[in-house]
XYZ file of C-alpha atoms in Angstrom:
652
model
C -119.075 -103.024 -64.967
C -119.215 -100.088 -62.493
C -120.695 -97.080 -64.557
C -120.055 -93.215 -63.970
C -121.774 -91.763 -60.658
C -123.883 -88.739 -61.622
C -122.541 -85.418 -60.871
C -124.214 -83.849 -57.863
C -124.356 -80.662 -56.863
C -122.703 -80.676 -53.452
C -124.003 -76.439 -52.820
C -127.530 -77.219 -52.823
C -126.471 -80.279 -50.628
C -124.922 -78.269 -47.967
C -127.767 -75.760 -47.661
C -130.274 -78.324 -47.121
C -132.494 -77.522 -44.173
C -133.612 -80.020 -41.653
C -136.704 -81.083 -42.636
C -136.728 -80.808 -46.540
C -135.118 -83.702 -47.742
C -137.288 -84.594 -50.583
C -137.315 -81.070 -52.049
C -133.774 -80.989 -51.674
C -133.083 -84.548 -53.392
C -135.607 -83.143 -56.268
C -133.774 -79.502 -56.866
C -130.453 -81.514 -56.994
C -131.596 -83.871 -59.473
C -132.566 -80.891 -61.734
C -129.617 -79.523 -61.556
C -127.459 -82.682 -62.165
C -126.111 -83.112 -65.902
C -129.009 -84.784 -67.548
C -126.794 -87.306 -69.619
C -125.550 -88.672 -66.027
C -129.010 -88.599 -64.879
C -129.682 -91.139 -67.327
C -126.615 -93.231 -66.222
C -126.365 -93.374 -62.812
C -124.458 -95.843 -60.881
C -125.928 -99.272 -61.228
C -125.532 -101.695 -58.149
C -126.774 -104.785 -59.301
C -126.415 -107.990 -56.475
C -122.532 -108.885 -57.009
C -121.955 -105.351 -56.741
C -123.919 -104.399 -53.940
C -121.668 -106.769 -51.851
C -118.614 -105.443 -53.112
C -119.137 -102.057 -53.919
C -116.174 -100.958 -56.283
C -114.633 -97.285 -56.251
C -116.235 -94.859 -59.119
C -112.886 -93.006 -59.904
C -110.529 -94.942 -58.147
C -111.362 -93.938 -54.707
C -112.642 -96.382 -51.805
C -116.219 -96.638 -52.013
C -117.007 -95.508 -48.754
C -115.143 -92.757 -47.438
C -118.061 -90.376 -45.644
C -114.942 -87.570 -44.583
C -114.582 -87.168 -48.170
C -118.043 -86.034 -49.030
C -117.491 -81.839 -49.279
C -121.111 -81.453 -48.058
C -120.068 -83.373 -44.733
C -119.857 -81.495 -41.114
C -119.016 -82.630 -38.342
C -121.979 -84.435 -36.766
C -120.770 -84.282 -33.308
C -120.103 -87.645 -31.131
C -123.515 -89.173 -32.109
C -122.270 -89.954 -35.571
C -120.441 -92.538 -34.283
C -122.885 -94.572 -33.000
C -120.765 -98.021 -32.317
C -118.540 -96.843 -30.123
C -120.908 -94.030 -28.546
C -121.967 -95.406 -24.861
C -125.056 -94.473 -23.110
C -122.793 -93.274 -20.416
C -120.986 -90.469 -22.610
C -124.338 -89.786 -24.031
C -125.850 -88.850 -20.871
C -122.497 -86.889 -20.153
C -123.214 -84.848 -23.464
C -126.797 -83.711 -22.569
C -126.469 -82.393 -18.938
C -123.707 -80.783 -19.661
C -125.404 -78.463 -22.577
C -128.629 -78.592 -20.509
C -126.383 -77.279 -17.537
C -124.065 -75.047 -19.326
C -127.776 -73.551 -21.111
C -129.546 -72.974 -17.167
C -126.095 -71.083 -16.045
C -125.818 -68.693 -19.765
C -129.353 -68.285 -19.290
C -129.357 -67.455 -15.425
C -126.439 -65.110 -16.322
C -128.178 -63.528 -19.406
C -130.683 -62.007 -16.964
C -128.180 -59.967 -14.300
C -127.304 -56.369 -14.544
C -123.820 -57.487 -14.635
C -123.898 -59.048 -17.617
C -124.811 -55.785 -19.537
C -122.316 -53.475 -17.741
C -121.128 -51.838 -21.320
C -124.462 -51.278 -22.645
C -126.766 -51.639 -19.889
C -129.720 -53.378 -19.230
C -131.814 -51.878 -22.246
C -134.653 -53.520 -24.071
C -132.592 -53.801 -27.214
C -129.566 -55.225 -25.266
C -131.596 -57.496 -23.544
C -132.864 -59.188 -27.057
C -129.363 -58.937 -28.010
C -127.795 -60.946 -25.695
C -130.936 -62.996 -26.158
C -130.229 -64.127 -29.263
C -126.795 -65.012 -28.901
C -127.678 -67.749 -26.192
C -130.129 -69.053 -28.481
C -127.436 -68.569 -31.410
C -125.191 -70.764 -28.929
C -128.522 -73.205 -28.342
C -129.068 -73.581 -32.198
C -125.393 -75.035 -32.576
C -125.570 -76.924 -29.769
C -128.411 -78.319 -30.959
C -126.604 -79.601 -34.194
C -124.073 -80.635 -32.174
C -125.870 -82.957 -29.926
C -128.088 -84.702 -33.538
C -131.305 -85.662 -34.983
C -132.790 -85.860 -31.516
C -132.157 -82.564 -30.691
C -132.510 -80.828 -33.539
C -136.221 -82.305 -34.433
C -136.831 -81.145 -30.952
C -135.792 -78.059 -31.478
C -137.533 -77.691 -35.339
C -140.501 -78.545 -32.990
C -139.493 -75.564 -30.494
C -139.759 -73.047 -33.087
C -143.650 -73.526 -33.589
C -143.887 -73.084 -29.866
C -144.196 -69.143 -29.472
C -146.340 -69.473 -26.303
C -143.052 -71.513 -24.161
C -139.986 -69.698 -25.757
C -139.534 -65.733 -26.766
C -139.614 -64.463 -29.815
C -135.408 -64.476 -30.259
C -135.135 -68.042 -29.659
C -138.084 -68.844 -32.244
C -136.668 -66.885 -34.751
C -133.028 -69.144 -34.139
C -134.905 -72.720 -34.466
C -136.235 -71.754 -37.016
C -132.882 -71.680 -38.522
C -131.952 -74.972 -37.648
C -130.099 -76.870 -40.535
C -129.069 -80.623 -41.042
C -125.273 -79.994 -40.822
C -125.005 -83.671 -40.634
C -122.079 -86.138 -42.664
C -123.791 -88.771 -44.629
C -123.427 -92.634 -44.074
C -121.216 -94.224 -46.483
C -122.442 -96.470 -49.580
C -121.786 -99.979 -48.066
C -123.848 -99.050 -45.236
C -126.658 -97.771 -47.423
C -126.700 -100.575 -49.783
C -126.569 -102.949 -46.659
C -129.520 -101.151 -44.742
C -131.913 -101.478 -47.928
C -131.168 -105.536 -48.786
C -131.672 -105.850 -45.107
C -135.089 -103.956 -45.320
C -136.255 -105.688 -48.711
C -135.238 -108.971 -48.254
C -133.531 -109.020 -51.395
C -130.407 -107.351 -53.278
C -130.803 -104.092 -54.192
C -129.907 -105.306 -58.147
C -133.334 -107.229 -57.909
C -135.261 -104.373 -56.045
C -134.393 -101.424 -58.364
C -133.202 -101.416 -61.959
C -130.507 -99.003 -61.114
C -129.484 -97.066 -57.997
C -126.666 -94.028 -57.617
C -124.794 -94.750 -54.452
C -123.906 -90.687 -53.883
C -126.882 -89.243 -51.899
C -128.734 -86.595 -53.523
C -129.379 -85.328 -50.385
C -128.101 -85.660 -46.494
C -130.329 -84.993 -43.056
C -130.122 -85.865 -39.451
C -132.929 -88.690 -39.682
C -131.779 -90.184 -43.045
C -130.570 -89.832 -46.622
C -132.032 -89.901 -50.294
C -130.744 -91.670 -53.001
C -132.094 -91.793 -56.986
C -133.256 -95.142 -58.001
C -134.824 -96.239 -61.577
C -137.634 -99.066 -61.442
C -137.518 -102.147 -63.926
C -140.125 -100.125 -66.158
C -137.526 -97.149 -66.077
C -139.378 -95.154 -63.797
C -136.836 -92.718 -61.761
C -137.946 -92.527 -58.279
C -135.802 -91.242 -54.641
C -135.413 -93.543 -51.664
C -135.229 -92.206 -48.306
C -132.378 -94.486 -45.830
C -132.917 -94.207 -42.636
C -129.409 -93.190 -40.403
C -128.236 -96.553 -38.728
C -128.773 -96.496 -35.005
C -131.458 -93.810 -34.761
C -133.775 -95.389 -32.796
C -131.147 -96.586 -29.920
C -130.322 -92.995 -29.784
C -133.997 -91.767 -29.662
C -134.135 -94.291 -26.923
C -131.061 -92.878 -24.662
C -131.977 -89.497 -25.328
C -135.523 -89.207 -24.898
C -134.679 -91.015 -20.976
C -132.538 -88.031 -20.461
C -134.894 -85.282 -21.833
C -137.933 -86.704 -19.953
C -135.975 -86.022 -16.662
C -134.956 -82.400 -18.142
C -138.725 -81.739 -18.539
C -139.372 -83.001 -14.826
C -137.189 -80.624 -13.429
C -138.523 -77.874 -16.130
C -142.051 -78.851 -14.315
C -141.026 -78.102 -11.474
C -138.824 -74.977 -11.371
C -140.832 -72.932 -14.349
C -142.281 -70.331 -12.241
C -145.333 -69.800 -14.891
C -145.533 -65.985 -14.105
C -146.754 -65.402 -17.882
C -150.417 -66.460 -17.385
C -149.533 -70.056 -19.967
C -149.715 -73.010 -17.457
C -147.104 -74.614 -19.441
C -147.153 -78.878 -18.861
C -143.555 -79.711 -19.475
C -144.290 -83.084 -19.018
C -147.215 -82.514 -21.790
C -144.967 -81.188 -23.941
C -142.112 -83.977 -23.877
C -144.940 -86.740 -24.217
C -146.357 -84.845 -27.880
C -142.595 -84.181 -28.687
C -141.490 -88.343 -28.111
C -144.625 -89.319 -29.754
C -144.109 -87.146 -33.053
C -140.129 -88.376 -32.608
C -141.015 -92.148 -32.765
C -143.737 -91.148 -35.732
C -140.862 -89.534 -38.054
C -138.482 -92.804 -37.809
C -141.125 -95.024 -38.898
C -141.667 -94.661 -42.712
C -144.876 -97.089 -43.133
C -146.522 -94.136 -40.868
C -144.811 -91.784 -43.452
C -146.334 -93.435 -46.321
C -149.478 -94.224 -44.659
C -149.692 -90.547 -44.196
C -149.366 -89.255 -47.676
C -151.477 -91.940 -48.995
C -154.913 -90.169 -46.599
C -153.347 -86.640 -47.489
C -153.681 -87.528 -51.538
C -156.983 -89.088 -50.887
C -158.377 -86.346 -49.140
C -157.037 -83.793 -52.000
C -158.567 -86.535 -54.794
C -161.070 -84.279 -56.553
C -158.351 -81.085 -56.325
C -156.370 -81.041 -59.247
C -153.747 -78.338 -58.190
C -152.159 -80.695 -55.340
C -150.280 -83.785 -55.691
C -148.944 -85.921 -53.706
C -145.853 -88.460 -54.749
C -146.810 -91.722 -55.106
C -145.274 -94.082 -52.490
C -144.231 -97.369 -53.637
C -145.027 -100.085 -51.498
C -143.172 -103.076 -52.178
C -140.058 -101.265 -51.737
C -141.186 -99.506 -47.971
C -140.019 -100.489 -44.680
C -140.178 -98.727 -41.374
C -136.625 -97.895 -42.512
C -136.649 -97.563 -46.326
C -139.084 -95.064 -48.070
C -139.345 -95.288 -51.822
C -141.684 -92.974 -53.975
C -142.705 -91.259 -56.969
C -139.571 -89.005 -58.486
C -142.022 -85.620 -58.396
C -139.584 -82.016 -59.848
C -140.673 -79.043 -59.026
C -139.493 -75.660 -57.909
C -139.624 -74.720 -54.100
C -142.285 -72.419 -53.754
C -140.929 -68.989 -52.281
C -138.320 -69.181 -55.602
C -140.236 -66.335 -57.059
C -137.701 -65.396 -59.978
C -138.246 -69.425 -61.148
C -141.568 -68.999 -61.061
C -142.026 -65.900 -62.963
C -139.537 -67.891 -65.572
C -142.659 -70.464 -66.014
C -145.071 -67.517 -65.942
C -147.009 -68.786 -63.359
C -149.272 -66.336 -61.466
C -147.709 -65.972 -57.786
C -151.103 -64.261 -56.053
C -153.224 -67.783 -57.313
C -150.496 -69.908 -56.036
C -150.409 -67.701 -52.457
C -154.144 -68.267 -52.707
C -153.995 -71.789 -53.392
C -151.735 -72.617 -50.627
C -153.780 -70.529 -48.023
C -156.897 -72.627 -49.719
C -155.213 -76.057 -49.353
C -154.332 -75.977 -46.161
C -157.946 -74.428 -45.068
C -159.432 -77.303 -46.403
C -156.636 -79.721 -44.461
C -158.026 -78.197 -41.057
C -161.452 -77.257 -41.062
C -163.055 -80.123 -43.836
C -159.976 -82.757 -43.779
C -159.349 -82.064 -39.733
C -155.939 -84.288 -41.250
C -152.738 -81.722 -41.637
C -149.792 -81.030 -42.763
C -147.789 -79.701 -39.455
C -144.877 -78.402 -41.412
C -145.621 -76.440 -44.349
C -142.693 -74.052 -44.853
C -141.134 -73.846 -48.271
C -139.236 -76.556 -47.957
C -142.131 -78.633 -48.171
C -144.092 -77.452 -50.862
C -143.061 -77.038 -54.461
C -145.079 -75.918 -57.340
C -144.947 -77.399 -60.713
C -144.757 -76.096 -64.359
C -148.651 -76.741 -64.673
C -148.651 -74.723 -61.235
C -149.495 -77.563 -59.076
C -148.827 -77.208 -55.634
C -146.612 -80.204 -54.763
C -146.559 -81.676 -51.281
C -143.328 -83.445 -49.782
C -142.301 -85.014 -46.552
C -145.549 -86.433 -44.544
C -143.512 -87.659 -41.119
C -145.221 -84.891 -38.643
C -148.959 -84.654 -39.644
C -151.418 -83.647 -37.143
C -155.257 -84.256 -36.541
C -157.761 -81.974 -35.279
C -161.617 -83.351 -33.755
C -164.564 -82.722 -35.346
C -165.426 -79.917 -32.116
C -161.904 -78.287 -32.242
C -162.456 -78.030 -36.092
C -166.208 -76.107 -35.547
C -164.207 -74.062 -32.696
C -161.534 -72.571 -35.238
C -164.836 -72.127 -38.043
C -166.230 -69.861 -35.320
C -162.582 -68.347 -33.857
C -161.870 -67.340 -38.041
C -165.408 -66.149 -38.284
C -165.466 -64.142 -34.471
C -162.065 -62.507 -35.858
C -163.622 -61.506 -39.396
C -166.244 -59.723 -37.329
C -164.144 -58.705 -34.507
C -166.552 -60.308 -31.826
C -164.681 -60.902 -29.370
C -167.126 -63.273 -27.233
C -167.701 -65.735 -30.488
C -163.602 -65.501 -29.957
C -163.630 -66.002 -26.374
C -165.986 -69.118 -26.760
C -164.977 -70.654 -29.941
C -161.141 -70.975 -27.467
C -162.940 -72.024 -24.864
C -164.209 -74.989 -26.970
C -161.189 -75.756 -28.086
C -159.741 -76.224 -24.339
C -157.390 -73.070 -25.159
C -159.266 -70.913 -22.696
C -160.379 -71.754 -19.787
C -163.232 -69.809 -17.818
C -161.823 -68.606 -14.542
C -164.039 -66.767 -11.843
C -163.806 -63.416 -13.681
C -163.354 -63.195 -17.468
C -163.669 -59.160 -17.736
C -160.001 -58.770 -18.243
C -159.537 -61.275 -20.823
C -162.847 -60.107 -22.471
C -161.808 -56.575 -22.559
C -157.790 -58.330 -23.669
C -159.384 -59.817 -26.627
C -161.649 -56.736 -27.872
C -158.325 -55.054 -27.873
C -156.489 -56.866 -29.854
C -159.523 -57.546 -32.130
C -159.777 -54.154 -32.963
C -155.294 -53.519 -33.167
C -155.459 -56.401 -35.587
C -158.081 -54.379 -37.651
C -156.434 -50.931 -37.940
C -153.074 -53.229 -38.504
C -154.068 -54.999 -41.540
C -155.711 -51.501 -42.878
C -152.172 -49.744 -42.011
C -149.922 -52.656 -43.179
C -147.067 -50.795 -44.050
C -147.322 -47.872 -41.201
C -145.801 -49.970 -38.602
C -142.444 -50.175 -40.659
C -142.452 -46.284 -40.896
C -141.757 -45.722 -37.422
C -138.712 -44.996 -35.712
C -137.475 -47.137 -32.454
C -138.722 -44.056 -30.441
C -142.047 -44.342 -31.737
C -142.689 -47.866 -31.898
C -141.270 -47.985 -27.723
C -143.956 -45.215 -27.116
C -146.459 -47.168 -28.940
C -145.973 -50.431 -26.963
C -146.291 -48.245 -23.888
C -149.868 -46.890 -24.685
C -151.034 -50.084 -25.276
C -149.402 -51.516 -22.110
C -151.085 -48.585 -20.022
C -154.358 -49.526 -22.053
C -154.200 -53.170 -21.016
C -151.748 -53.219 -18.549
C -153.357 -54.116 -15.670
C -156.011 -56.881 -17.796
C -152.440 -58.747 -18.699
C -151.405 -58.812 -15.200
C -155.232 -60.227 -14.024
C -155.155 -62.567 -16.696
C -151.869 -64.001 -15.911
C -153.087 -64.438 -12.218
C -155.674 -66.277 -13.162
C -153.555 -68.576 -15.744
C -156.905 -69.018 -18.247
C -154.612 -69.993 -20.951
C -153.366 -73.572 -22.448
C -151.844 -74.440 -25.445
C -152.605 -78.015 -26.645
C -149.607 -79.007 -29.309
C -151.672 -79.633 -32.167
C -152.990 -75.842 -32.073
C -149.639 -74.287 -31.630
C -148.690 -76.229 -34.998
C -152.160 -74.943 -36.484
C -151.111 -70.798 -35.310
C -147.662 -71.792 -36.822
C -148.608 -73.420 -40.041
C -150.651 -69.843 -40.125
C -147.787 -67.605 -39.622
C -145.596 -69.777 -42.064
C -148.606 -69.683 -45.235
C -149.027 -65.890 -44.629
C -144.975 -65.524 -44.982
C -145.355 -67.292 -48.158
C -148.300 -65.373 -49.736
C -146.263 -62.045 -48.800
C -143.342 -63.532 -50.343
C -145.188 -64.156 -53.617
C -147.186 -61.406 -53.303
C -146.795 -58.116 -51.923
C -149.871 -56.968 -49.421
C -151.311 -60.338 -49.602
C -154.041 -60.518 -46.387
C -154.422 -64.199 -45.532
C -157.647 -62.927 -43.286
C -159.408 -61.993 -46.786
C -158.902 -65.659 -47.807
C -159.451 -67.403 -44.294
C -162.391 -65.828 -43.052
C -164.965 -65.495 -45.942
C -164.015 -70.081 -46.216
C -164.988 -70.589 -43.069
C -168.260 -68.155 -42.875
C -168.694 -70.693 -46.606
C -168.196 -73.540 -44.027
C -169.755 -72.317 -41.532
C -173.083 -71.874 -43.451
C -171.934 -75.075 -45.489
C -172.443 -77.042 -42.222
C -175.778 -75.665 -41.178
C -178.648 -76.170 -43.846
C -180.916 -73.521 -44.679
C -184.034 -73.887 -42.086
C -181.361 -75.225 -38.998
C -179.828 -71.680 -40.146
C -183.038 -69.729 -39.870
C -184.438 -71.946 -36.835
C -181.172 -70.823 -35.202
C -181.625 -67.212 -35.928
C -185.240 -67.243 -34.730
C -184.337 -68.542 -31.498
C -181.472 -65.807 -31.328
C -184.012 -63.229 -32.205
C -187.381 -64.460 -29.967
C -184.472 -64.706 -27.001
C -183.521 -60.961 -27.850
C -187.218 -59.745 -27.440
C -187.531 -61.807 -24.153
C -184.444 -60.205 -22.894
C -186.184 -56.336 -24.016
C -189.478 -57.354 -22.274
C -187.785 -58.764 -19.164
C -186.015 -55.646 -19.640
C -188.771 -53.266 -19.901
C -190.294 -54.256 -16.621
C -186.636 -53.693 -15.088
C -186.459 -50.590 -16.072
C -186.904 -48.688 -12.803
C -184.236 -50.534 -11.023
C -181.931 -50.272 -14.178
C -182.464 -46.372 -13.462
C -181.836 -46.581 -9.665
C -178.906 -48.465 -10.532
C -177.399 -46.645 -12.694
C -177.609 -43.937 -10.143
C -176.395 -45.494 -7.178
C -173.169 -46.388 -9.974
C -172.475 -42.756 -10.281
C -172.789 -41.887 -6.893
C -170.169 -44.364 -6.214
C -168.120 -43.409 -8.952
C -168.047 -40.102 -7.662
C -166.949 -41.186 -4.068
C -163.922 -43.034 -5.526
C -165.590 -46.524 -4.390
C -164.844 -48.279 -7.840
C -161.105 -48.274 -7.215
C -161.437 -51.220 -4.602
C -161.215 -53.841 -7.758
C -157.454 -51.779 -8.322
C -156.043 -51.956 -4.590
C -157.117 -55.221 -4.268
C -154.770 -56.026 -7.250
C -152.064 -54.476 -6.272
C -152.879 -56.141 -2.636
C -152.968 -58.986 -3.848
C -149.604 -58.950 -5.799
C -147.845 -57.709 -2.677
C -148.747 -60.193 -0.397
C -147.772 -62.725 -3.637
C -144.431 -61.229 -3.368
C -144.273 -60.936 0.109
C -144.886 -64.985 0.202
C -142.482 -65.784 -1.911
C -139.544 -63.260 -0.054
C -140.717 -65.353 3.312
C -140.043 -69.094 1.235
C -136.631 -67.119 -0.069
C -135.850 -65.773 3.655
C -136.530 -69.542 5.369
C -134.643 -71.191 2.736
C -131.787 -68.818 3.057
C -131.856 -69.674 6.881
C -132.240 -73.503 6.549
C -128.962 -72.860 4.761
C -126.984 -71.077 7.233
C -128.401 -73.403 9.710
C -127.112 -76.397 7.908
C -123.873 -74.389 7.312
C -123.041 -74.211 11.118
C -124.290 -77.361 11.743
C -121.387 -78.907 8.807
C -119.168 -76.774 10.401
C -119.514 -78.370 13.691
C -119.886 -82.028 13.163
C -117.143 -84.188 14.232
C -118.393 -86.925 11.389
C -117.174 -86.505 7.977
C -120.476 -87.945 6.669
C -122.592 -85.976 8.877
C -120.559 -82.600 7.371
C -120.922 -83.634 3.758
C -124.720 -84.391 4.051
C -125.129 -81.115 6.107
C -122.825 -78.854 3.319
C -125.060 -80.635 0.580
C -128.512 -79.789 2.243
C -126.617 -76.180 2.576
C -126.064 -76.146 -0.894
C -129.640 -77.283 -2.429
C -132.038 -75.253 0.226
C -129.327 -71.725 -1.113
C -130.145 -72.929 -4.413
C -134.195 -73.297 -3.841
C -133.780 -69.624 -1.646
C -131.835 -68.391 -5.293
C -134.759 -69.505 -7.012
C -137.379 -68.605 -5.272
C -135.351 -64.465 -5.273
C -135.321 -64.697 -8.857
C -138.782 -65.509 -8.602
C -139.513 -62.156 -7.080
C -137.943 -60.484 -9.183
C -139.440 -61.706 -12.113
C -142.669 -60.596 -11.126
C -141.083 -57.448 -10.188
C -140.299 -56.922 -13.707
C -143.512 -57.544 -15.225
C -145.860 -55.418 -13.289
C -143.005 -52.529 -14.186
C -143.599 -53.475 -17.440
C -147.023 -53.840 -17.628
C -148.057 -51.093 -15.307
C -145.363 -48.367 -16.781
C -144.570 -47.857 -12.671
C -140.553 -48.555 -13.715
C-alpha cells in the first residue's frame, strides 16, 4: 500500500544553488513535518515497477513540480540532436563576442558616456545576460561557469561577481526515471536496496538529484541520482567548447601581463567535468578527506555507503546541520561564531599546507556546522591536490606576506611556477613591495576604505597608478605571470573563508590566523639544529658579503659618485624613453598588420568584383571578409593598449 509522500518544502528547493545539493537536501529535511519524515514513501520491488500516484496524480509529472524551471532544450535529452546542440552553443558564444565587442565602443554609452562607472555598468549586464545564458544552455555550462568565478586572473571583477551567482534553475527528472536509474545501478530493486525511499526529491541540481532513503537497520540516509544523459551531453559539449578555447587561443591579445593558456584551461575544466559525474571518485574523495581530518574532532565527514554507490548513484550518511553563514541559527544553539570562523580558516590550512588534499569549493553551501559546533563537510566532486614543493612555496609566500618581504614573496611564486623570472625583475620587485606594504596599512585601516566618497577612492587609485604605473606596464611586457588552476582555486577558497569569518565575525583578519600556522609549519618542518645550521650559513654568508664589501669600498664610493653625476645630467631617464620607445614601435607594428590586412581586403574586394567566375567571386568576397575581420582585430588591438598605458600612466 502506497503511503503518504513527506511534505517538502518546495522554497528552500527553489533557492538551491548549484553546487550545494547535500546541504540543501539536509535543510529541507529539517524543515519537513517530522511525523512524515518518519513515513516517507515506501517503494518496495512491485512498486518500483509500477509506481502508483500519492494523491491521485500520475506519478511522474516533472511540469508539475513548483520548484521546476525551465531547463532549456538540454532537458530533453532524447530528442535533443548533436546537430541542434552545436546550433545552441555558437550561437550564445557568437551572440556573447558581438555584446561584448559592442560593450567596448563609445557608441554604446552615448547617454552616459564612456565613464568608469558606466563602463562596469554595462559590464555587468553582459555578464547578467552570460549568467542566464549559462542556465539556459545546462549542467555543462553552468559547472563551467561555477568554475569561471574562481578565475579572477582571466575574467574582470563584474563577471566574477555574476558566476558567482549561478543557481541550478533546473526541473527535476520524474520518479519512474529515478527509481529506474538506481535498480539499474544496484542490480537489484530498490525495495531490496533500501528499507524505504521518498520518490519527491529533497533537492534538484543540474548534475543530479537527492532523494531520502531509510536502511534495513532504520538508518535515514540521502541518495544522490545522477541526471540521465549527462555524460552524452558532456561529450557533445565539451567537442564544441574545446574549439571555442582554440579560437580564444588564438585571438586573446594577452595585453594584461597573464599569458593565459586557453587550451590549459579547457583541459583542467573537462578533467574536473568528467571527475564530478563519476560518484566512486566522489566517494573515494570524502573517504581521504575524513581520514586526513581522523584525529580532529570538530570536522566530519558523512559516511558514504558503499554497497549502494555507483558511478551514478551516491548514497551516504543522513548528516543535519545548519549552513554556516546562518548566523541568527547559530546564535540560537549558542555556539561561538569567532571559534567557528577560526576553525574553518584552521581546517582548510591544514587541507593545503599538511594534507596538500583540498576542498576546491568551500563556500557556505558546503559547510555546515552542527549543534556540538562541528564543522560539517558536504559535496567532495571538485577536490584539488597540491605537491609537496608548491605546498613549502605557499609556507614561505604566507610567511614572506606576514613579514612583508617581498623577495621570500617573489621566490616562494617563483617556486610555485606562478612567476616566472624574466630578464629584469625590478618592476615586479618594486610591484610586490607595494602592495606588501598597501595590504599592511589596509588591514590596520579596515574600515577607512568604506569611508570614502567615489571622488576620493578615483583619486586614490590614481596615486597608486602614478606610483606603479609604469612597473605594471613593464611587467605586463614581460608577461612573468601564470596561473596554474589548482592555485587560482587555492586564492579563491581564500577569498571565500575570509567572507565567512567576516560574516560570523565582524573585523575578523584571516592573515592573524594564516600566517603565525605556517611560520608553526614552517619551523614544524625544519628541526631545531637544520634551523640553526640554516641560520649560521645565512649569517657566516652575511659577514662574507661585509668583508668582500669592505675591500670594495673605494669603488662603492667612486660609484656612487659617478651615479650622481649622471643623475644630475638627466642620463637615468634612458630606462623611461626606451619604454615608451618601445611601446610605440609595439603599436606602430600592430597599425602596419591592421593597414596590410585592411589592403589585402580591398584587394580581394576588386578582385570579386571583377571575376567573371561565380566561384572565383565568392572565394575572393570571403577572403575579403576574414583578412577585414583579422585588420578589425588587430585595430582593436591598438587600441587596447592605447587604453592601458592612459590608464596606467595618468597621460589620458
Amino acid at each position: 500500500m502506497q503511503q503518504s509522500t513527506p511534505k517538502v518544502d518546495h522554497d528552500v528547493l527553489s533557492s538551491c544553488d548549484a553546487g550545494q545539493l547535500e546541504l540543501c537536501a539536509v535543510e529541507t529535511l529539517s524543515s519537513m513535518d517530522p511525523k512524515a519524515l518518519a513515513d516517507p514513501t515506501i517503494i518496495d520491488s512491485s512498486t518500483a515497477a509500477r509506481p502508483q500516484a500519492t494523491t491521485g496524480a500520475p506519478a511522474s509529472e516533472p511540469a508539475a513540480n513548483p520548484y521546476s524551471s525551465p531547463g532549456g532544450k538540454w532537458s530533453r535529452l532524447q530528442s535533443y540532436s548533436t546537430i541542434q546542440r552545436t546550433w545552441d552553443i555558437w550561437s550564445f558564444a557568437i551572440s556573447f563576442a558581438v555584446r561584448l565587442w559592442w560593450s567596448g565602443k563609445k557608441l554604446a554609452y552615448r547617454r552616459t558616456g564612456m565613464t568608469p562607472e558606466a563602463v562596469s555598468a554595462k559590464k555587468t549586464e553582459l555578464a547578467c545576460w552570460v549568467r542566464e545564458g549559462l542556465v539556459r544552455l545546462g549542467p555543462t555550462f553552468i559547472k563551467i561557469g561555477q568554475q569561471f568565478s574562481t578565475r579572477g586572473d582571466v575574467l574582470s571583477r563584474e563577471f566574477v561577481q555574476e558566476l558567482e551567482k549561478l543557481q541550478d534553475n533546473v526541473p527535476a527528472f520524474d520518479s519512474a526515471t529515478a527509481v529506474t536509474m538506481l535498480e539499474e545501478e544496484l542490480g537489484r530493486p530498490v525495495g531490496a536496496a533500501y528499507a524505504s525511499f521518498s520518490r519527491t526529491p529533497l533537492a534538484a541540481a543540474s548534475l543530479g538529484q537527492v532523494h531520502y532513503a531509510t536502511l534495513a537497520g532504520g538508518e535515514p540516509v540521502v541518495v544522490k541520482i545522477q541526471r540521465p544523459g549527462l555524460k552524452r551531453l558532456f561529450d557533445i559539449d565539451l567537442k564544441n567548447i574545446r574549439v571555442l578555447a582554440q579560437w580564444l587561443q588564438r585571438l586573446d591579445p594577452k595585453t594584461d601581463g597573464a599569458a593565459r593558456d586557453w587550451v590549459a584551461i579547457y583541459d583542467e575544466c573537462s578533467r574536473i567535468l568528467y571527475e564530478e559525474i563519476d560518484y566512486t571518485k566522489e566517494g573515494a574523495s570524502a573517504d581521504l578527506f575524513r581520514a586526513n581530518f581522523a584525529g580532529v574532532d570538530w570536522v566530519k565527514v558523512p559516511r558514504i555507503k558503499w554497497d549502494l554507490t555507483t558511478e551514478r548513484v551516491l548514497t551516504m550518511e543522513y548528516a543535519p546541520g545548519v549552513k554556516i553563514n546562518n548566523t541568527v541559527e547559530l546564535d540560537r544553539l549558542g555556539l561561538d561564531r569567532q571559534l567557528l570562523a577560526t576553525r574553518a580558516v584552521e581546517a582548510y590550512l591544514q587541507q593545503i599546507l599538511r594534507h596538500g588534499f583540498f576542498h576546491a569549493d568551500p563556500h557556505p553551501g558546503n559547510i555546515a556546522v552542527d549543534g556540538q559546533g562541528r564543522l560539517i563537510y558536504y559535496d567532495f566532486g571538485m577536490m584539488g591536490s597540491i605537491p609537496g614543493d608548491v605546498r613549502g612555496g605557499l609556507l614561505e609566500l604566507f610567511y614572506g606576506v606576514y613579514e612583508k618581504d617581498a623577495d621570500r614573496c617573489l621566490t616562494a611564486l617563483t617556486a610555485m611556477g606562478v612567476l616566472v623570472p624574466t630578464g629584469d625583475m625590478t618592476a615586479v620587485r618594486r610591484t610586490a613591495d607595494f602592495f606588501l606594504r598597501s595590504f599592511s596599512d589596509r588591514l590596520t585601516n579596515q574600515k577607512e576604505p568604506q569611508r570614502r566618497t567615489k571622488e576620493e577612492k578615483r583619486m586614490k587609485r590614481k596615486e597608486i597608478l602614478s606610483s606603479i604605473g609604469e612597473d605594471l606596464l613593464l611587467a605586463a611586457a614581460d608577461k612573468p605571470f601564470r596561473f596554474p588552476a589548482t592555485f587560482t582555486f587555492v586564492v579563491r577558497s581564500f577569498t571565500v573563508l575570509d567572507g565567512i569569518g567576516k560574516t560570523l565575525a565582524p573585523g575578523f583578519d584571516i592573515s592573524k590566523i594564516a600566517a603565525p600556522y605556517a611560520r608553526d609549519l614552517l619551523l614544524e618542518g625544519r628541526p631545531l639544529l637544520a634551523k640553526a645550521s640554516q641560520d649560521f650559513r645565512g649569517r657566516l654568508a652575511l659577514q662574507n658579503r661585509a668583508v668582500v664589501n669592505l675591500f670594495r669600498a673605494p669603488n662603492l664610493v667612486q660609484d656612487s659618485a659617478d651615479l650622481l653625476q649622471r643623475l644630475e645630467r638627466g642620463e637615468l631617464k634612458l630606462r623611461v624613453r626606451a619604454l615608451e620607445a618601445e611601446r610605440a614601435l609595439d603599436r606602430v607594428a600592430r597599425m602596419q598588420t591592421a593597414t596590410l590586412y585592411a589592403l589585402l581586403a580591398s584587394a580581394l574586394v576588386q578582385v570579386g568584383s571583377a571575376a567573371t567566375r561565380q566561384l572565383l567571386a565568392q572565394a575572393a568576397f570571403g577572403g575579403a571578409g576574414v583578412a577585414g575581420m583579422f585588420a578589425i582585430l588587430s585595430l582593436a588591438k591598438v587600441r587596447s593598449l592605447q587604453k592601458k598605458e592612459s590608464l596606467y600612466t595618468g597621460s589620458g
